[in-house]
Amino acid sequence: MLLDFTVENFRSIKGAETLSAVAASKSKAKASNSESLRRVKSDDEIAQPFHIEGWDIDVLPVVAIFGANASGKSNVLKALDCLLTFMCDGKLQAAFPHHKEFVPFKLNKSSMTSPTRFEIRTIFDGNIYTYSLKICNNLVISEKLEYALASTKRQRLLFDRNWNQALKIFEWKNGSDFSGSHIQLEKDLSEKEPFISLLSRVKVAVTTPLIQGLLRMQGIDFSGISFKQVASKFMHQDPKILDEVEGLLCKLDTGLDGIRIKKTESEDDYQIYAVHYVEGKEVLWLFEEESMGTQRLLNLVFLMNVVFSSGCTVILDELGSNIHPNINRKIVRLFQNPKTNPKRAQLIFSSHDNTLQRDNLLRRDQIWFTQKRSDQSTKLYPLSDFKVRNDLAIDRAYLDGRFRAVPFIPDDDDLISPKGNNNG
């Protein structure tokens, strides 16, 4: 489960920016005697956070990022997704299939030659793990992993490595809880590999909960949906998942009467068909012929079922694209309802759908904004930084620019070039 994530010098992000899924402290203010104020919902009435036993911590089931185009909200999620991929896979090609590099903030000379820095705090099996990484020119400069037990709350070092430029070697420190034969792997580690990625190949008791948890955390990419791959996933999962996905898709008013999976002539190759009934007769066509919204929903609903069954964290850029706002709201509610999300899965997403800010769907500490600074770098901040009541029409205030995070658009006359202006 994600607690918080910090990134510095990555794409549009220049300084250190932190996204937190830890619930804000509850207000100690006394209840008002005013009838109108008594009707205002508290944050916990809007969405009950996950209480972590043994820690004075409540974790949010959903975190949403809103902001103008090119303000950097996607880069925050991209940084988180790339770090998780790099930690698990250990290869730049996996984290960056298109660019194959950690791209720094390019609008500042100092940033161009400075390391990109990440830090992530997670909690698995009651242990809080803190992992930090610095990388420059695709080379790991430093890497550190610490953990804390609920019984002691004291942070303990597992491993720490730092690049000594003068000696051209890594200097290592290992904690007493990290002893074992796996330490021998440190000698053969490449400068381009994170050591944590090797821990998935060996059994180290103290890091097993972390590694298993990281492997379940994932980002959803809708850029190239392959329905043959989705069909194959259906066939290799519990058969109940297909029934659940089919049932939810039909309930979401997609116009579908069902889905069918048929084997193709190729071995272990399947195809998905949309089912419709016309005058009592079944009509099938390839799922690719359905609308983009329905296509996205199939992939999303399938992954939601997997996520709910495993209790993992899912990262989704642009929730709402091609999907009706009412369905987006339903998806958020499913994550926030303990009955539909009993294993405490998390949803971290970005969106332009400001209706998600409406009618107490999200708490103030669940809503985050991104804004461009004057140097074009990204600023990330929560709605809870502002003193607003839960009965405020947040979606309207957001569009009015009360929380910034909206594009500055000139008047119509300023957008039109004067007549007779010839730059040629």
PDB file of N, CA, C and O in Angstrom, residues 22-23 25-26 50-59 123 128 150 153:
ATOM      1  N   VAL A  22      -1.569   9.433   2.770  1.00  0.00           N
ATOM      2  CA  VAL A  22      -1.861   9.399   4.205  1.00  0.00           C
ATOM      3  C   VAL A  22      -2.954  10.416   4.507  1.00  0.00           C
ATOM      4  O   VAL A  22      -2.860  11.580   4.105  1.00  0.00           O
ATOM      5  N   ALA A  23      -3.986   9.992   5.189  1.00  0.00           N
ATOM      6  CA  ALA A  23      -5.107  10.880   5.496  1.00  0.00           C
ATOM      7  C   ALA A  23      -4.653  12.005   6.412  1.00  0.00           C
ATOM      8  O   ALA A  23      -3.808  11.814   7.294  1.00  0.00           O
ATOM      9  N   SER A  25      -4.758  14.760   9.370  1.00  0.00           N
ATOM     10  CA  SER A  25      -5.191  14.639  10.765  1.00  0.00           C
ATOM     11  C   SER A  25      -6.613  15.150  10.919  1.00  0.00           C
ATOM     12  O   SER A  25      -7.012  16.138  10.289  1.00  0.00           O
ATOM     13  N   LYS A  26      -7.376  14.488  11.758  1.00  0.00           N
ATOM     14  CA  LYS A  26      -8.758  14.891  11.972  1.00  0.00           C
ATOM     15  C   LYS A  26      -8.809  16.211  12.730  1.00  0.00           C
ATOM     16  O   LYS A  26      -8.023  16.458  13.630  1.00  0.00           O
ATOM     17  N   PHE A  50      -8.255   3.629   5.362  1.00  0.00           N
ATOM     18  CA  PHE A  50      -7.825   2.357   5.915  1.00  0.00           C
ATOM     19  C   PHE A  50      -6.976   2.645   7.161  1.00  0.00           C
ATOM     20  O   PHE A  50      -5.937   3.302   7.056  1.00  0.00           O
ATOM     21  N   HIS A  51      -7.411   2.163   8.298  1.00  0.00           N
ATOM     22  CA  HIS A  51      -6.597   2.349   9.505  1.00  0.00           C
ATOM     23  C   HIS A  51      -5.537   1.255   9.565  1.00  0.00           C
ATOM     24  O   HIS A  51      -5.841   0.073   9.385  1.00  0.00           O
ATOM     25  N   ILE A  52      -4.296   1.646   9.800  1.00  0.00           N
ATOM     26  CA  ILE A  52      -3.188   0.699   9.854  1.00  0.00           C
ATOM     27  C   ILE A  52      -2.942   0.315  11.304  1.00  0.00           C
ATOM     28  O   ILE A  52      -2.544   1.144  12.122  1.00  0.00           O
ATOM     29  N   GLU A  53      -3.178  -0.957  11.611  1.00  0.00           N
ATOM     30  CA  GLU A  53      -3.000  -1.441  12.971  1.00  0.00           C
ATOM     31  C   GLU A  53      -1.536  -1.316  13.396  1.00  0.00           C
ATOM     32  O   GLU A  53      -0.634  -1.639  12.639  1.00  0.00           O
ATOM     33  N   GLY A  54      -1.341  -0.831  14.614  1.00  0.00           N
ATOM     34  CA  GLY A  54       0.008  -0.689  15.142  1.00  0.00           C
ATOM     35  C   GLY A  54       0.648   0.647  14.833  1.00  0.00           C
ATOM     36  O   GLY A  54       1.705   0.976  15.370  1.00  0.00           O
ATOM     37  N   TRP A  55       0.030   1.403  13.940  1.00  0.00           N
ATOM     38  CA  TRP A  55       0.552   2.716  13.563  1.00  0.00           C
ATOM     39  C   TRP A  55      -0.563   3.755  13.718  1.00  0.00           C
ATOM     40  O   TRP A  55      -1.741   3.446  13.503  1.00  0.00           O
ATOM     41  N   ASP A  56      -0.191   4.952  14.034  1.00  0.00           N
ATOM     42  CA  ASP A  56      -1.168   6.038  14.092  1.00  0.00           C
ATOM     43  C   ASP A  56      -1.303   6.647  12.695  1.00  0.00           C
ATOM     44  O   ASP A  56      -1.040   7.824  12.477  1.00  0.00           O
ATOM     45  N   ILE A  57      -1.709   5.795  11.754  1.00  0.00           N
ATOM     46  CA  ILE A  57      -1.770   6.188  10.344  1.00  0.00           C
ATOM     47  C   ILE A  57      -3.086   5.702   9.741  1.00  0.00           C
ATOM     48  O   ILE A  57      -3.488   4.552   9.941  1.00  0.00           O
ATOM     49  N   ASP A  58      -3.742   6.583   8.999  1.00  0.00           N
ATOM     50  CA  ASP A  58      -4.892   6.215   8.175  1.00  0.00           C
ATOM     51  C   ASP A  58      -4.515   6.480   6.726  1.00  0.00           C
ATOM     52  O   ASP A  58      -3.991   7.551   6.401  1.00  0.00           O
ATOM     53  N   VAL A  59      -4.794   5.512   5.857  1.00  0.00           N
ATOM     54  CA  VAL A  59      -4.395   5.604   4.451  1.00  0.00           C
ATOM     55  C   VAL A  59      -5.629   5.717   3.567  1.00  0.00           C
ATOM     56  O   VAL A  59      -6.620   5.007   3.766  1.00  0.00           O
ATOM     57  N   ILE A 123       3.666   0.408   2.879  1.00  0.00           N
ATOM     58  CA  ILE A 123       3.455  -0.433   4.062  1.00  0.00           C
ATOM     59  C   ILE A 123       2.896  -1.775   3.627  1.00  0.00           C
ATOM     60  O   ILE A 123       1.902  -1.843   2.892  1.00  0.00           O
ATOM     61  N   ILE A 128       6.740  -0.576   7.521  1.00  0.00           N
ATOM     62  CA  ILE A 128       6.867   0.577   6.637  1.00  0.00           C
ATOM     63  C   ILE A 128       8.248   0.535   5.990  1.00  0.00           C
ATOM     64  O   ILE A 128       9.277   0.513   6.683  1.00  0.00           O
ATOM     65  N   ALA A 150       6.151  -2.074  13.388  1.00  0.00           N
ATOM     66  CA  ALA A 150       5.110  -1.420  14.186  1.00  0.00           C
ATOM     67  C   ALA A 150       5.424  -1.502  15.676  1.00  0.00           C
ATOM     68  O   ALA A 150       5.044  -0.618  16.452  1.00  0.00           O
ATOM     69  N   LYS A 153       8.687   1.150  15.918  1.00  0.00           N
ATOM     70  CA  LYS A 153       8.578   2.407  15.159  1.00  0.00           C
ATOM     71  C   LYS A 153       9.948   2.971  14.756  1.00  0.00           C
ATOM     72  O   LYS A 153      10.018   4.043  14.167  1.00  0.00           O
TER      73      LYS A 153
END
